[in-house]
């Protein structure tokens, strides 16, 4: 499945176990290769940001390679992301 990055922004991000992590805010791309490296997720209220890598704005930094599915929500695999 192909999608534009703008179509993904604002989608809910959840783990494969069904835990809602937050809302997809932006991406970090490698300017040399053009590949997407990370997803920036505004954490949900019930998520403890200290369990994840975060940026200066407190958004969760999730490796793009952890994305597993995109439908109404973005599903990520969280093992080893902290």
PDB file of N, CA and C in Angstrom:
ATOM      1  N   UNK A   1       0.830  -1.176   0.000  1.00  0.00           N
ATOM      2  CA  UNK A   1       0.000   0.000   0.000  1.00  0.00           C
ATOM      3  C   UNK A   1       0.876   1.241   0.000  1.00  0.00           C
ATOM      4  N   UNK A   2       0.528   2.206  -0.838  1.00  0.00           N
ATOM      5  CA  UNK A   2       1.249   3.467  -0.880  1.00  0.00           C
ATOM      6  C   UNK A   2       0.343   4.560  -0.363  1.00  0.00           C
ATOM      7  N   UNK A   3       0.937   5.517   0.356  1.00  0.00           N
ATOM      8  CA  UNK A   3       0.171   6.641   0.886  1.00  0.00           C
ATOM      9  C   UNK A   3       1.077   7.859   0.946  1.00  0.00           C
ATOM     10  N   UNK A   4       0.487   9.022   0.806  1.00  0.00           N
ATOM     11  CA  UNK A   4       1.233  10.258   0.965  1.00  0.00           C
ATOM     12  C   UNK A   4       1.429  10.527   2.447  1.00  0.00           C
ATOM     13  N   UNK A   5       2.560  11.111   2.791  1.00  0.00           N
ATOM     14  CA  UNK A   5       2.852  11.434   4.183  1.00  0.00           C
ATOM     15  C   UNK A   5       1.755  12.318   4.759  1.00  0.00           C
ATOM     16  N   UNK A   6       1.247  13.248   3.951  1.00  0.00           N
ATOM     17  CA  UNK A   6       0.201  14.151   4.440  1.00  0.00           C
ATOM     18  C   UNK A   6      -1.075  13.387   4.803  1.00  0.00           C
ATOM     19  N   UNK A   7      -1.309  12.236   4.183  1.00  0.00           N
ATOM     20  CA  UNK A   7      -2.483  11.421   4.504  1.00  0.00           C
ATOM     21  C   UNK A   7      -2.326  10.728   5.860  1.00  0.00           C
ATOM     22  N   UNK A   8      -1.100  10.543   6.309  1.00  0.00           N
ATOM     23  CA  UNK A   8      -0.842   9.817   7.555  1.00  0.00           C
ATOM     24  C   UNK A   8      -0.851  10.730   8.777  1.00  0.00           C
ATOM     25  N   UNK A   9      -0.490  11.992   8.581  1.00  0.00           N
ATOM     26  CA  UNK A   9      -0.464  12.935   9.707  1.00  0.00           C
ATOM     27  C   UNK A   9      -1.856  13.057  10.303  1.00  0.00           C
ATOM     28  N   UNK A  10      -1.921  13.040  11.639  1.00  0.00           N
ATOM     29  CA  UNK A  10      -3.191  13.160  12.329  1.00  0.00           C
ATOM     30  C   UNK A  10      -3.857  11.827  12.636  1.00  0.00           C
ATOM     31  N   UNK A  11      -3.310  10.737  12.110  1.00  0.00           N
ATOM     32  CA  UNK A  11      -3.879   9.419  12.401  1.00  0.00           C
ATOM     33  C   UNK A  11      -3.471   8.964  13.797  1.00  0.00           C
ATOM     34  N   UNK A  12      -4.332   8.191  14.413  1.00  0.00           N
ATOM     35  CA  UNK A  12      -4.038   7.597  15.709  1.00  0.00           C
ATOM     36  C   UNK A  12      -2.976   6.525  15.522  1.00  0.00           C
ATOM     37  N   UNK A  13      -2.010   6.481  16.433  1.00  0.00           N
ATOM     38  CA  UNK A  13      -0.959   5.462  16.409  1.00  0.00           C
ATOM     39  C   UNK A  13      -1.199   4.515  17.571  1.00  0.00           C
ATOM     40  N   UNK A  14      -1.223   3.220  17.285  1.00  0.00           N
ATOM     41  CA  UNK A  14      -1.435   2.234  18.345  1.00  0.00           C
ATOM     42  C   UNK A  14      -0.494   1.052  18.150  1.00  0.00           C
ATOM     43  N   UNK A  15      -0.265   0.340  19.249  1.00  0.00           N
ATOM     44  CA  UNK A  15       0.570  -0.862  19.194  1.00  0.00           C
ATOM     45  C   UNK A  15      -0.243  -2.003  18.615  1.00  0.00           C
ATOM     46  N   UNK A  16       0.429  -3.088  18.222  1.00  0.00           N
ATOM     47  CA  UNK A  16      -0.310  -4.248  17.721  1.00  0.00           C
ATOM     48  C   UNK A  16      -1.152  -4.883  18.812  1.00  0.00           C
ATOM     49  N   UNK A  17      -0.832  -4.587  20.070  1.00  0.00           N
ATOM     50  CA  UNK A  17      -1.622  -5.103  21.195  1.00  0.00           C
ATOM     51  C   UNK A  17      -2.861  -4.244  21.470  1.00  0.00           C
ATOM     52  N   UNK A  18      -3.003  -3.120  20.763  1.00  0.00           N
ATOM     53  CA  UNK A  18      -4.183  -2.279  20.904  1.00  0.00           C
ATOM     54  C   UNK A  18      -4.032  -1.071  21.811  1.00  0.00           C
ATOM     55  N   UNK A  19      -2.829  -0.817  22.344  1.00  0.00           N
ATOM     56  CA  UNK A  19      -2.608   0.355  23.198  1.00  0.00           C
ATOM     57  C   UNK A  19      -2.449   1.599  22.323  1.00  0.00           C
ATOM     58  N   UNK A  20      -3.232   2.623  22.585  1.00  0.00           N
ATOM     59  CA  UNK A  20      -3.124   3.869  21.830  1.00  0.00           C
ATOM     60  C   UNK A  20      -1.927   4.653  22.356  1.00  0.00           C
ATOM     61  N   UNK A  21      -1.001   4.978  21.444  1.00  0.00           N
ATOM     62  CA  UNK A  21       0.199   5.727  21.815  1.00  0.00           C
ATOM     63  C   UNK A  21       0.005   7.224  21.652  1.00  0.00           C
ATOM     64  N   UNK A  22      -0.779   7.636  20.668  1.00  0.00           N
ATOM     65  CA  UNK A  22      -0.992   9.054  20.432  1.00  0.00           C
ATOM     66  C   UNK A  22      -1.393   9.326  19.007  1.00  0.00           C
ATOM     67  N   UNK A  23      -1.047  10.536  18.538  1.00  0.00           N
ATOM     68  CA  UNK A  23      -1.420  10.984  17.196  1.00  0.00           C
ATOM     69  C   UNK A  23      -0.151  11.285  16.399  1.00  0.00           C
ATOM     70  N   UNK A  24      -0.099  10.782  15.177  1.00  0.00           N
ATOM     71  CA  UNK A  24       1.054  10.996  14.306  1.00  0.00           C
ATOM     72  C   UNK A  24       1.135  12.463  13.918  1.00  0.00           C
ATOM     73  N   UNK A  25       2.239  13.102  14.256  1.00  0.00           N
ATOM     74  CA  UNK A  25       2.410  14.535  14.033  1.00  0.00           C
ATOM     75  C   UNK A  25       3.304  14.846  12.845  1.00  0.00           C
ATOM     76  N   UNK A  26       4.382  14.089  12.692  1.00  0.00           N
ATOM     77  CA  UNK A  26       5.343  14.402  11.635  1.00  0.00           C
ATOM     78  C   UNK A  26       6.306  13.238  11.443  1.00  0.00           C
ATOM     79  N   UNK A  27       7.225  13.410  10.513  1.00  0.00           N
ATOM     80  CA  UNK A  27       8.242  12.401  10.213  1.00  0.00           C
ATOM     81  C   UNK A  27       9.609  13.053  10.182  1.00  0.00           C
ATOM     82  N   UNK A  28      10.640  12.257  10.375  1.00  0.00           N
ATOM     83  CA  UNK A  28      12.017  12.707  10.183  1.00  0.00           C
ATOM     84  C   UNK A  28      12.573  11.888   9.023  1.00  0.00           C
ATOM     85  N   UNK A  29      13.085  12.601   8.024  1.00  0.00           N
ATOM     86  CA  UNK A  29      13.635  11.944   6.838  1.00  0.00           C
ATOM     87  C   UNK A  29      15.144  12.138   6.791  1.00  0.00           C
ATOM     88  N   UNK A  30      15.829  11.156   6.244  1.00  0.00           N
ATOM     89  CA  UNK A  30      17.258  11.239   6.011  1.00  0.00           C
ATOM     90  C   UNK A  30      17.443  12.007   4.700  1.00  0.00           C
ATOM     91  N   UNK A  31      18.003  13.199   4.762  1.00  0.00           N
ATOM     92  CA  UNK A  31      18.123  14.028   3.560  1.00  0.00           C
ATOM     93  C   UNK A  31      19.124  13.470   2.552  1.00  0.00           C
ATOM     94  N   UNK A  32      20.007  12.622   3.008  1.00  0.00           N
ATOM     95  CA  UNK A  32      20.979  12.017   2.095  1.00  0.00           C
ATOM     96  C   UNK A  32      20.358  10.895   1.273  1.00  0.00           C
ATOM     97  N   UNK A  33      19.556  10.046   1.946  1.00  0.00           N
ATOM     98  CA  UNK A  33      18.986   8.886   1.248  1.00  0.00           C
ATOM     99  C   UNK A  33      17.540   9.101   0.816  1.00  0.00           C
ATOM    100  N   UNK A  34      16.849  10.038   1.471  1.00  0.00           N
ATOM    101  CA  UNK A  34      15.444  10.259   1.166  1.00  0.00           C
ATOM    102  C   UNK A  34      14.501   9.321   1.907  1.00  0.00           C
ATOM    103  N   UNK A  35      15.047   8.417   2.716  1.00  0.00           N
ATOM    104  CA  UNK A  35      14.215   7.465   3.456  1.00  0.00           C
ATOM    105  C   UNK A  35      13.673   8.100   4.733  1.00  0.00           C
ATOM    106  N   UNK A  36      12.470   7.666   5.118  1.00  0.00           N
ATOM    107  CA  UNK A  36      11.901   8.121   6.391  1.00  0.00           C
ATOM    108  C   UNK A  36      12.554   7.335   7.514  1.00  0.00           C
ATOM    109  N   UNK A  37      13.084   8.041   8.508  1.00  0.00           N
ATOM    110  CA  UNK A  37      13.768   7.403   9.631  1.00  0.00           C
ATOM    111  C   UNK A  37      12.859   7.209  10.841  1.00  0.00           C
ATOM    112  N   UNK A  38      12.090   8.250  11.181  1.00  0.00           N
ATOM    113  CA  UNK A  38      11.310   8.211  12.416  1.00  0.00           C
ATOM    114  C   UNK A  38       9.940   8.834  12.223  1.00  0.00           C
ATOM    115  N   UNK A  39       9.037   8.415  13.115  1.00  0.00           N
ATOM    116  CA  UNK A  39       7.719   9.029  13.210  1.00  0.00           C
ATOM    117  C   UNK A  39       7.693   9.823  14.503  1.00  0.00           C
ATOM    118  N   UNK A  40       7.101  11.005  14.476  1.00  0.00           N
ATOM    119  CA  UNK A  40       6.945  11.830  15.664  1.00  0.00           C
ATOM    120  C   UNK A  40       5.478  11.752  16.078  1.00  0.00           C
ATOM    121  N   UNK A  41       5.247  11.254  17.295  1.00  0.00           N
ATOM    122  CA  UNK A  41       3.893  11.008  17.777  1.00  0.00           C
ATOM    123  C   UNK A  41       3.628  11.834  19.031  1.00  0.00           C
ATOM    124  N   UNK A  42       2.558  12.627  18.999  1.00  0.00           N
ATOM    125  CA  UNK A  42       2.133  13.357  20.191  1.00  0.00           C
ATOM    126  C   UNK A  42       1.518  12.316  21.117  1.00  0.00           C
ATOM    127  N   UNK A  43       2.107  12.109  22.305  1.00  0.00           N
ATOM    128  CA  UNK A  43       1.643  11.014  23.165  1.00  0.00           C
ATOM    129  C   UNK A  43       0.232  11.228  23.719  1.00  0.00           C
ATOM    130  N   UNK A  44      -0.502  10.119  23.828  1.00  0.00           N
ATOM    131  CA  UNK A  44      -1.810  10.141  24.476  1.00  0.00           C
ATOM    132  C   UNK A  44      -1.608  10.405  25.961  1.00  0.00           C
ATOM    133  N   UNK A  45      -2.667  10.837  26.641  1.00  0.00           N
ATOM    134  CA  UNK A  45      -2.562  11.187  28.061  1.00  0.00           C
ATOM    135  C   UNK A  45      -2.112  10.022  28.931  1.00  0.00           C
ATOM    136  N   UNK A  46      -2.479   8.798  28.556  1.00  0.00           N
ATOM    137  CA  UNK A  46      -2.154   7.629  29.382  1.00  0.00           C
ATOM    138  C   UNK A  46      -0.776   7.046  29.077  1.00  0.00           C
ATOM    139  N   UNK A  47      -0.041   7.627  28.147  1.00  0.00           N
ATOM    140  CA  UNK A  47       1.278   7.111  27.764  1.00  0.00           C
ATOM    141  C   UNK A  47       2.359   7.805  28.585  1.00  0.00           C
ATOM    142  N   UNK A  48       3.283   7.024  29.113  1.00  0.00           N
ATOM    143  CA  UNK A  48       4.408   7.569  29.878  1.00  0.00           C
ATOM    144  C   UNK A  48       5.568   7.831  28.904  1.00  0.00           C
ATOM    145  N   UNK A  49       5.803   9.101  28.527  1.00  0.00           N
ATOM    146  CA  UNK A  49       6.849   9.420  27.552  1.00  0.00           C
ATOM    147  C   UNK A  49       8.246   8.942  27.952  1.00  0.00           C
ATOM    148  N   UNK A  50       8.504   8.818  29.264  1.00  0.00           N
ATOM    149  CA  UNK A  50       9.840   8.380  29.699  1.00  0.00           C
ATOM    150  C   UNK A  50      10.169   6.963  29.235  1.00  0.00           C
ATOM    151  N   UNK A  51       9.174   6.201  28.819  1.00  0.00           N
ATOM    152  CA  UNK A  51       9.408   4.835  28.346  1.00  0.00           C
ATOM    153  C   UNK A  51       9.857   4.801  26.882  1.00  0.00           C
ATOM    154  N   UNK A  52       9.862   5.955  26.230  1.00  0.00           N
ATOM    155  CA  UNK A  52      10.204   6.054  24.814  1.00  0.00           C
ATOM    156  C   UNK A  52      11.240   7.143  24.596  1.00  0.00           C
ATOM    157  N   UNK A  53      11.902   7.084  23.454  1.00  0.00           N
ATOM    158  CA  UNK A  53      12.752   8.196  23.049  1.00  0.00           C
ATOM    159  C   UNK A  53      11.820   9.326  22.656  1.00  0.00           C
ATOM    160  N   UNK A  54      12.192  10.562  23.002  1.00  0.00           N
ATOM    161  CA  UNK A  54      11.367  11.720  22.670  1.00  0.00           C
ATOM    162  C   UNK A  54      12.224  12.823  22.065  1.00  0.00           C
ATOM    163  N   UNK A  55      11.549  13.749  21.383  1.00  0.00           N
ATOM    164  CA  UNK A  55      12.260  14.917  20.858  1.00  0.00           C
ATOM    165  C   UNK A  55      12.123  16.066  21.854  1.00  0.00           C
ATOM    166  N   UNK A  56      12.625  17.232  21.499  1.00  0.00           N
ATOM    167  CA  UNK A  56      12.609  18.390  22.399  1.00  0.00           C
ATOM    168  C   UNK A  56      11.195  18.862  22.738  1.00  0.00           C
ATOM    169  N   UNK A  57      10.215  18.536  21.888  1.00  0.00           N
ATOM    170  CA  UNK A  57       8.823  18.936  22.125  1.00  0.00           C
ATOM    171  C   UNK A  57       8.039  17.871  22.897  1.00  0.00           C
ATOM    172  N   UNK A  58       8.713  16.785  23.287  1.00  0.00           N
ATOM    173  CA  UNK A  58       8.044  15.742  24.045  1.00  0.00           C
ATOM    174  C   UNK A  58       7.308  14.714  23.192  1.00  0.00           C
ATOM    175  N   UNK A  59       7.484  14.789  21.871  1.00  0.00           N
ATOM    176  CA  UNK A  59       6.844  13.810  20.997  1.00  0.00           C
ATOM    177  C   UNK A  59       7.639  12.504  21.017  1.00  0.00           C
ATOM    178  N   UNK A  60       6.931  11.394  20.916  1.00  0.00           N
ATOM    179  CA  UNK A  60       7.588  10.090  20.875  1.00  0.00           C
ATOM    180  C   UNK A  60       8.308   9.940  19.546  1.00  0.00           C
ATOM    181  N   UNK A  61       9.535   9.459  19.597  1.00  0.00           N
ATOM    182  CA  UNK A  61      10.315   9.179  18.391  1.00  0.00           C
ATOM    183  C   UNK A  61      10.259   7.677  18.146  1.00  0.00           C
ATOM    184  N   UNK A  62       9.457   7.259  17.187  1.00  0.00           N
ATOM    185  CA  UNK A  62       9.329   5.835  16.878  1.00  0.00           C
ATOM    186  C   UNK A  62       9.992   5.560  15.538  1.00  0.00           C
ATOM    187  N   UNK A  63      10.858   4.555  15.458  1.00  0.00           N
ATOM    188  CA  UNK A  63      11.486   4.240  14.178  1.00  0.00           C
ATOM    189  C   UNK A  63      10.432   3.942  13.117  1.00  0.00           C
ATOM    190  N   UNK A  64      10.603   4.509  11.944  1.00  0.00           N
ATOM    191  CA  UNK A  64       9.638   4.305  10.862  1.00  0.00           C
ATOM    192  C   UNK A  64       9.491   2.825  10.527  1.00  0.00           C
ATOM    193  N   UNK A  65      10.585   2.071  10.661  1.00  0.00           N
ATOM    194  CA  UNK A  65      10.548   0.647  10.321  1.00  0.00           C
ATOM    195  C   UNK A  65       9.625  -0.164  11.233  1.00  0.00           C
ATOM    196  N   UNK A  66       9.158   0.434  12.347  1.00  0.00           N
ATOM    197  CA  UNK A  66       8.247  -0.290  13.237  1.00  0.00           C
ATOM    198  C   UNK A  66       6.796  -0.226  12.757  1.00  0.00           C
ATOM    199  N   UNK A  67       6.524   0.598  11.735  1.00  0.00           N
ATOM    200  CA  UNK A  67       5.167   0.696  11.212  1.00  0.00           C
ATOM    201  C   UNK A  67       4.793  -0.629  10.563  1.00  0.00           C
ATOM    202  N   UNK A  68       3.656  -1.181  10.969  1.00  0.00           N
ATOM    203  CA  UNK A  68       3.232  -2.484  10.475  1.00  0.00           C
ATOM    204  C   UNK A  68       1.997  -2.433   9.585  1.00  0.00           C
ATOM    205  N   UNK A  69       1.106  -1.483   9.830  1.00  0.00           N
ATOM    206  CA  UNK A  69      -0.120  -1.399   9.042  1.00  0.00           C
ATOM    207  C   UNK A  69      -0.675   0.016   9.114  1.00  0.00           C
ATOM    208  N   UNK A  70      -1.364   0.397   8.049  1.00  0.00           N
ATOM    209  CA  UNK A  70      -2.022   1.688   8.021  1.00  0.00           C
ATOM    210  C   UNK A  70      -3.430   1.476   7.477  1.00  0.00           C
ATOM    211  N   UNK A  71      -4.398   1.781   8.261  1.00  0.00           N
ATOM    212  CA  UNK A  71      -5.805   1.774   7.845  1.00  0.00           C
ATOM    213  C   UNK A  71      -6.419   3.034   8.441  1.00  0.00           C
ATOM    214  N   UNK A  72      -7.383   2.884   9.323  1.00  0.00           N
ATOM    215  CA  UNK A  72      -7.936   4.040  10.034  1.00  0.00           C
ATOM    216  C   UNK A  72      -6.953   4.510  11.096  1.00  0.00           C
ATOM    217  N   UNK A  73      -6.067   3.599  11.542  1.00  0.00           N
ATOM    218  CA  UNK A  73      -5.018   3.914  12.508  1.00  0.00           C
ATOM    219  C   UNK A  73      -3.690   3.400  11.972  1.00  0.00           C
ATOM    220  N   UNK A  74      -2.601   3.897  12.553  1.00  0.00           N
ATOM    221  CA  UNK A  74      -1.261   3.407  12.215  1.00  0.00           C
ATOM    222  C   UNK A  74      -0.876   2.412  13.300  1.00  0.00           C
ATOM    223  N   UNK A  75      -0.536   1.198  12.905  1.00  0.00           N
ATOM    224  CA  UNK A  75      -0.149   0.164  13.866  1.00  0.00           C
ATOM    225  C   UNK A  75       1.366   0.026  13.855  1.00  0.00           C
ATOM    226  N   UNK A  76       1.974   0.062  15.050  1.00  0.00           N
ATOM    227  CA  UNK A  76       3.426  -0.057  15.170  1.00  0.00           C
ATOM    228  C   UNK A  76       3.780  -1.210  16.106  1.00  0.00           C
ATOM    229  N   UNK A  77       4.965  -1.720  15.907  1.00  0.00           N
ATOM    230  CA  UNK A  77       5.517  -2.737  16.791  1.00  0.00           C
ATOM    231  C   UNK A  77       6.450  -2.013  17.756  1.00  0.00           C
ATOM    232  N   UNK A  78       6.183  -2.094  19.048  1.00  0.00           N
ATOM    233  CA  UNK A  78       6.930  -1.278  20.007  1.00  0.00           C
ATOM    234  C   UNK A  78       8.084  -2.005  20.684  1.00  0.00           C
ATOM    235  N   UNK A  79       8.245  -3.281  20.462  1.00  0.00           N
ATOM    236  CA  UNK A  79       9.342  -4.004  21.112  1.00  0.00           C
ATOM    237  C   UNK A  79      10.668  -3.420  20.660  1.00  0.00           C
ATOM    238  N   UNK A  80      11.467  -3.004  21.646  1.00  0.00           N
ATOM    239  CA  UNK A  80      12.801  -2.497  21.344  1.00  0.00           C
ATOM    240  C   UNK A  80      12.848  -1.060  20.869  1.00  0.00           C
ATOM    241  N   UNK A  81      11.729  -0.292  20.979  1.00  0.00           N
ATOM    242  CA  UNK A  81      11.771   1.097  20.537  1.00  0.00           C
ATOM    243  C   UNK A  81      12.248   2.048  21.619  1.00  0.00           C
ATOM    244  N   UNK A  82      12.262   1.603  22.863  1.00  0.00           N
ATOM    245  CA  UNK A  82      12.684   2.506  23.943  1.00  0.00           C
ATOM    246  C   UNK A  82      14.177   2.563  24.058  1.00  0.00           C
TER     247      UNK A  82
END
